[in-house]
Amino acid sequence: MKRMPLYLALGALLCVLPLVCNAYWLDVCVMIGLYALLALSLNVILGQAGIFHMGHAAFFAVGAYVTAILNTLCQWPIFCTMPLAGAAAALFALLVARPIIHLRGDYLLIVTIGIVEIVRIALINDIFGLTGGSNGIFGISRPRLFGFRIVKSAHFYYLVWGMVGASLLLFYGLWRSRFGRALNCIKEDDIAAEGCGVNVTRYKLLAFVLGAFWAGMAGTVYAAKMTTIAPESFNFMESVIIFAVVILSGGSQLGVLVSAFLFIGLPEVLREFSNARMLIFGLAMMIMMIWRPQGLLPPGPRHYAGPSDGLPPAAPRAGNQATEAGRSA
Amino acid sequence: MNLLALQEITKVFGGLIAVNDLSFAVEAGSIVGLIGPNGAGKTTVFNCITGNYTPERGRIFFDGEPITGLKPHRVVELGIARTFQSIRLFGRLSVLENTLAGRHCRMKAGLFACMLHTPGQRREEKAAVARCMEELRFVGLADRCNEAAGGLSYGNQRLLEIARALASDPRLLILDEPAGGMNDQETADLVEIIRAIRQRGITVLLIEHDMRLVMQICEKLVVLEHGALIAEGAPEAMRRHPAVIEAYLGAEDEKW
């Protein structure tokens, strides 16, 4: 809640940005929004539950291809394909995550990298004769929202950032609930979490399914924005970037937004340095990680109404009050 | 009536028989101590009861229902809560949130209710916070509810583990060395707390090396050596039991 003014300032800035930006920078901002959406969904898996998942681009790809196929072959309107794209990505996540969910840390990481590669190669090989091989799918139509045709960058800008805003609210709700706490407990110590009654496997899978659903919906928007998609848009590097955005953020949602701006925006800003641009970017990242290893903005404490009212704020106290409590009980 | 019954439990790790054909029962409403020299297999027995291990042979009954091989979270749902020998708190979460983790299995809000904070979810959350604050008051940590659990002293961390276990509405509480790392004053407080827990109608099964504590509060002792039962009965009888004395010979520091 302390970060509310920051959110409001950021929101206001984002609202007026299309009025001052040229088309190029607006497109960059659309991409930043898309990555923010992907990173927010990965944050549930990686930031909240601590599951090292580096294959988010696979779910993104499933969503984008479901939209592209349904739109070009069956002429479904884009927004009608969105729930299905999300559901397909979620189902795919459930199927691939179920057998690997008990793996820990780096072991899981390697398997999830494998998933991205499998998806990319399957798409190149024109799986089921639907994905168009390495050329991909083109001629995806523009989305229509209540009769309004979304074509221009500015339209997509508001669509993407609107979705980011809605995701922020929903994931904030999730964070401040038993669900978010269960994920945090799993991150801290999964044996203890299981030992105090959290169904660890179920919650890890739910985190995957939810994150994948969001990535799938982001895929829909991406397909509609690009009108043409190809397997190379969903390679391992994309996964690494989304992963890095979450790691750099420190795990809070505001952190994810700031980190998405840095990761996607900074290389564009540095374009005038031409060849040296990735060098400068890499250096900035290294300094960042040395200076703030915990990430930009780790999540603040949750506030609970009731117990803290009328109590002194977290001050260490000497002595032990257990005797009284034991006797009075 | 027996709340918990172990029947011929055997647990093997590679070539080591950690628990060998062990049978004992815990009567409802009692405080039972599981004792024995280091490496006797006490914690392994606990891990078999709570579902962390599945025994190779034998069966475990809780309130007449077989619970052998159930997953730990199912065992907690049925009403067995535990603490850990090596403290396992969620160090970066607050004291209150640690207790709320214990309450988790008694809450029902699903994914969508959690995302949207439906009125039912809010009500449930509020009730859970109130209940957990009660448990924190019970162990004497209520005024530290907003601190990070990792910052508490060793003794207080053990108390917080007890509060977390109590928040899950257990009928049987399993404590693995609750007094480990506590000073004399803290141990005396702990005795009061364990007695108060029993007064709430919760059965207690504990492992403890502090023999003064064990003799003070346990109504029955189960003595293990090399994974096998060597004696069980009232604490006074155990103190004079030849097999128990022999098992503890050389363990002079454990005063009776």
Coordinates of C-alpha atoms in Angstrom, one line a residue, chain B:
Chain B
M1 CA -9.6 -45.2 23.7
N2 CA -6.6 -45.1 21.5
L3 CA -6.2 -42.1 19.3
L4 CA -3.1 -43.3 17.5
A5 CA -2.0 -46.9 17.1
L6 CA 1.2 -48.2 15.4
Q7 CA 1.2 -51.8 14.4
E8 CA 4.4 -53.6 13.6
I9 CA 6.0 -50.7 11.8
T10 CA 9.3 -51.3 10.1
K11 CA 11.3 -48.7 8.2
V12 CA 14.5 -49.5 6.4
F13 CA 17.1 -47.1 4.9
G14 CA 19.3 -49.1 2.6
G15 CA 20.8 -51.8 4.9
L16 CA 19.9 -49.9 8.1
I17 CA 16.8 -51.0 9.9
A18 CA 15.8 -47.6 11.5
V19 CA 12.5 -48.8 13.0
N20 CA 12.0 -52.5 13.7
D21 CA 8.6 -54.1 14.2
L22 CA 7.4 -51.3 16.4
S23 CA 4.0 -51.3 18.0
F24 CA 2.6 -48.8 20.5
A25 CA -0.5 -46.8 21.1
V26 CA -1.3 -43.3 22.3
E27 CA -4.5 -42.9 24.4
A28 CA -6.7 -39.9 23.6
G29 CA -6.1 -37.0 25.9
S30 CA -2.8 -38.2 27.2
I31 CA 0.8 -36.9 27.0
V32 CA 3.1 -39.6 25.8
G33 CA 6.9 -39.4 25.5
L34 CA 8.9 -41.2 23.0
I35 CA 12.5 -41.6 24.3
G36 CA 15.7 -43.4 23.6
P37 CA 19.4 -42.8 23.0
N38 CA 20.5 -40.8 20.0
G39 CA 19.9 -42.7 16.7
A40 CA 17.3 -45.0 18.2
G41 CA 14.9 -44.0 15.4
K42 CA 12.5 -41.7 17.3
T43 CA 12.3 -39.0 14.6
T44 CA 11.9 -41.8 11.9
V45 CA 8.9 -43.0 13.8
F46 CA 7.5 -39.4 13.8
N47 CA 8.2 -39.1 10.1
C48 CA 6.3 -42.4 9.5
I49 CA 3.3 -41.1 11.4
T50 CA 3.2 -37.7 9.6
G51 CA 3.6 -39.2 6.2
N52 CA 7.0 -37.9 5.4
Y53 CA 8.2 -41.6 5.2
T54 CA 6.2 -44.6 4.2
P55 CA 7.0 -47.6 6.3
E56 CA 8.1 -50.8 4.6
R57 CA 5.8 -52.9 6.8
G58 CA 3.1 -52.3 9.3
R59 CA 0.1 -50.1 9.7
I60 CA -0.7 -46.8 11.5
F61 CA -4.2 -46.0 12.6
F62 CA -5.5 -42.6 13.6
D63 CA -8.8 -42.6 15.4
G64 CA -9.4 -46.0 13.8
E65 CA -8.7 -44.9 10.3
P66 CA -5.6 -46.3 8.5
I67 CA -3.2 -43.4 7.6
T68 CA -0.2 -45.4 6.5
G69 CA 1.3 -43.9 3.3
L70 CA -0.9 -40.8 3.2
K71 CA 0.8 -37.6 2.1
P72 CA 1.8 -35.2 4.9
H73 CA -0.8 -32.6 4.0
R74 CA -3.6 -35.2 4.2
V75 CA -2.4 -36.3 7.6
V76 CA -2.5 -32.7 8.8
E77 CA -6.1 -32.4 7.4
L78 CA -7.1 -35.5 9.4
G79 CA -5.8 -33.8 12.6
I80 CA -2.2 -34.6 13.2
A81 CA 0.1 -31.5 13.5
R82 CA 3.8 -31.6 14.1
T83 CA 6.8 -29.5 14.9
F84 CA 10.3 -30.2 13.5
Q85 CA 13.5 -31.2 15.4
S86 CA 15.5 -28.8 13.3
I87 CA 13.3 -25.7 13.3
R88 CA 11.5 -25.3 9.9
L89 CA 9.8 -21.9 9.9
F90 CA 9.3 -19.7 6.9
G91 CA 12.0 -17.3 8.0
R92 CA 11.2 -14.4 5.7
L93 CA 7.5 -14.5 6.4
S94 CA 6.1 -12.8 9.5
V95 CA 5.2 -14.5 12.7
L96 CA 1.5 -14.2 12.0
E97 CA 1.9 -15.5 8.4
N98 CA 3.8 -18.5 9.7
T99 CA 0.8 -19.3 12.0
L100 CA -1.6 -18.6 9.1
A101 CA 0.3 -21.3 7.1
G102 CA -0.9 -23.8 9.7
R103 CA -4.4 -22.5 9.3
H104 CA -4.2 -23.0 5.5
C105 CA -5.7 -26.5 5.5
R106 CA -8.8 -25.3 7.4
M107 CA -9.5 -22.6 4.8
K108 CA -11.5 -23.2 1.6
A109 CA -11.2 -20.1 -0.6
G110 CA -10.2 -21.3 -4.2
L111 CA -8.1 -19.6 -6.8
F112 CA -10.8 -17.3 -8.1
A113 CA -12.1 -16.3 -4.7
C114 CA -8.5 -15.5 -3.8
M115 CA -7.9 -13.4 -6.9
L116 CA -11.1 -11.5 -6.6
H117 CA -11.3 -11.3 -2.8
T118 CA -14.9 -12.3 -2.7
P119 CA -16.9 -11.5 0.5
G120 CA -16.7 -15.1 1.6
Q121 CA -12.9 -15.1 1.2
R122 CA -12.6 -11.9 3.2
R123 CA -14.7 -13.3 6.0
E124 CA -12.7 -16.5 6.1
E125 CA -9.4 -14.5 6.0
K126 CA -10.5 -12.3 8.9
A127 CA -11.6 -15.3 11.0
A128 CA -8.3 -17.1 10.2
V129 CA -6.2 -14.0 11.3
A130 CA -8.3 -13.8 14.5
R131 CA -7.8 -17.4 15.2
C132 CA -4.1 -17.3 14.6
M133 CA -3.7 -14.3 16.8
E134 CA -5.3 -16.4 19.6
E135 CA -2.8 -19.1 19.1
L136 CA 0.0 -16.6 19.2
R137 CA -1.4 -15.2 22.4
F138 CA -1.5 -18.7 23.7
V139 CA 2.2 -19.2 23.3
G140 CA 3.0 -15.6 24.2
L141 CA 4.1 -14.2 20.8
A142 CA 1.1 -12.1 19.9
D143 CA 3.0 -8.8 20.3
R144 CA 5.6 -9.9 17.8
C145 CA 3.1 -10.9 15.1
N146 CA 4.6 -8.5 12.5
E147 CA 8.2 -9.5 12.9
A148 CA 10.0 -11.8 10.5
A149 CA 10.0 -15.3 12.0
G150 CA 13.7 -15.7 11.2
G151 CA 14.5 -12.9 13.7
L152 CA 13.1 -14.6 16.7
S153 CA 15.2 -16.3 19.4
Y154 CA 15.6 -20.1 19.3
G155 CA 13.2 -20.7 22.1
N156 CA 10.6 -18.4 20.5
Q157 CA 11.0 -20.1 17.2
R158 CA 10.1 -23.4 18.8
L159 CA 7.0 -21.7 20.4
L160 CA 6.0 -20.3 17.0
E161 CA 6.2 -23.8 15.5
I162 CA 3.8 -25.0 18.2
A163 CA 1.4 -22.1 17.5
R164 CA 1.6 -22.9 13.7
A165 CA 0.8 -26.6 14.5
L166 CA -2.1 -25.6 16.8
A167 CA -3.6 -23.3 14.2
S168 CA -4.5 -26.4 12.1
D169 CA -7.0 -27.6 14.8
P170 CA -5.1 -30.8 15.5
R171 CA -6.4 -33.7 17.7
L172 CA -2.9 -35.0 18.0
L173 CA 0.1 -32.8 18.4
I174 CA 3.5 -34.3 17.7
L175 CA 6.5 -32.4 19.1
D176 CA 10.0 -33.3 18.1
E177 CA 12.4 -32.1 20.9
P178 CA 10.3 -29.0 21.8
A179 CA 12.8 -28.0 24.5
G180 CA 15.9 -28.3 22.3
G181 CA 18.0 -25.2 22.6
M182 CA 15.8 -23.7 25.4
N183 CA 17.2 -22.4 28.7
D184 CA 15.7 -23.4 32.1
Q185 CA 13.2 -20.6 32.3
E186 CA 12.0 -21.2 28.7
T187 CA 11.7 -25.0 29.4
A188 CA 9.6 -24.3 32.5
D189 CA 7.3 -22.1 30.4
L190 CA 7.1 -24.8 27.8
V191 CA 5.9 -27.3 30.4
E192 CA 3.0 -25.0 31.2
I193 CA 2.2 -24.6 27.6
I194 CA 2.1 -28.3 26.9
R195 CA -0.1 -28.8 30.0
A196 CA -2.4 -26.1 28.7
I197 CA -2.5 -27.8 25.3
R198 CA -3.7 -31.0 26.9
Q199 CA -6.3 -29.1 28.8
R200 CA -7.7 -28.0 25.4
G201 CA -8.3 -31.7 24.7
I202 CA -5.4 -32.2 22.4
T203 CA -3.3 -35.4 22.7
V204 CA 0.4 -34.8 22.8
L205 CA 3.2 -37.2 21.6
L206 CA 6.7 -35.9 22.1
I207 CA 10.3 -36.7 21.7
E208 CA 12.5 -35.1 24.3
H209 CA 16.0 -35.5 25.7
D210 CA 15.3 -33.3 28.7
M211 CA 14.4 -36.0 31.2
R212 CA 13.2 -33.6 33.8
L213 CA 10.6 -32.3 31.4
V214 CA 9.6 -35.8 30.3
M215 CA 9.2 -37.1 33.9
Q216 CA 7.2 -34.0 34.8
I217 CA 4.5 -34.1 32.1
C218 CA 4.4 -37.5 30.5
E219 CA 1.8 -40.1 31.7
K220 CA 3.4 -42.8 29.6
L221 CA 6.8 -43.4 28.1
V222 CA 7.7 -45.4 25.1
V223 CA 11.4 -46.4 25.1
L224 CA 13.2 -47.2 21.8
E225 CA 16.7 -48.6 21.2
H226 CA 18.0 -49.5 17.7
G227 CA 14.6 -48.9 16.3
A228 CA 12.9 -51.5 18.5
L229 CA 10.7 -51.1 21.5
I230 CA 12.4 -52.1 24.7
A231 CA 9.9 -50.9 27.3
E232 CA 6.7 -48.9 27.7
G233 CA 4.8 -47.7 30.8
A234 CA 4.6 -45.1 33.4
P235 CA 7.6 -42.8 33.8
E236 CA 8.3 -44.0 37.4
A237 CA 8.4 -47.6 36.2
M238 CA 10.6 -46.8 33.3
R239 CA 13.1 -45.1 35.5
R240 CA 13.7 -48.5 37.3
H241 CA 13.3 -50.7 34.3
P242 CA 16.6 -52.7 33.8
A243 CA 16.5 -52.7 30.0
V244 CA 16.0 -48.9 30.0
I245 CA 18.8 -48.3 32.5
E246 CA 21.1 -50.4 30.3
A247 CA 20.2 -48.5 27.2
Y248 CA 21.0 -45.3 28.9
L249 CA 24.2 -46.4 30.5
G250 CA 27.0 -44.1 29.5
A251 CA 24.5 -41.4 28.8
E252 CA 25.3 -39.7 32.1
D253 CA 24.3 -36.2 31.0
E254 CA 20.7 -37.3 30.7
K255 CA 19.8 -36.9 34.3
W256 CA 16.8 -38.9 35.6

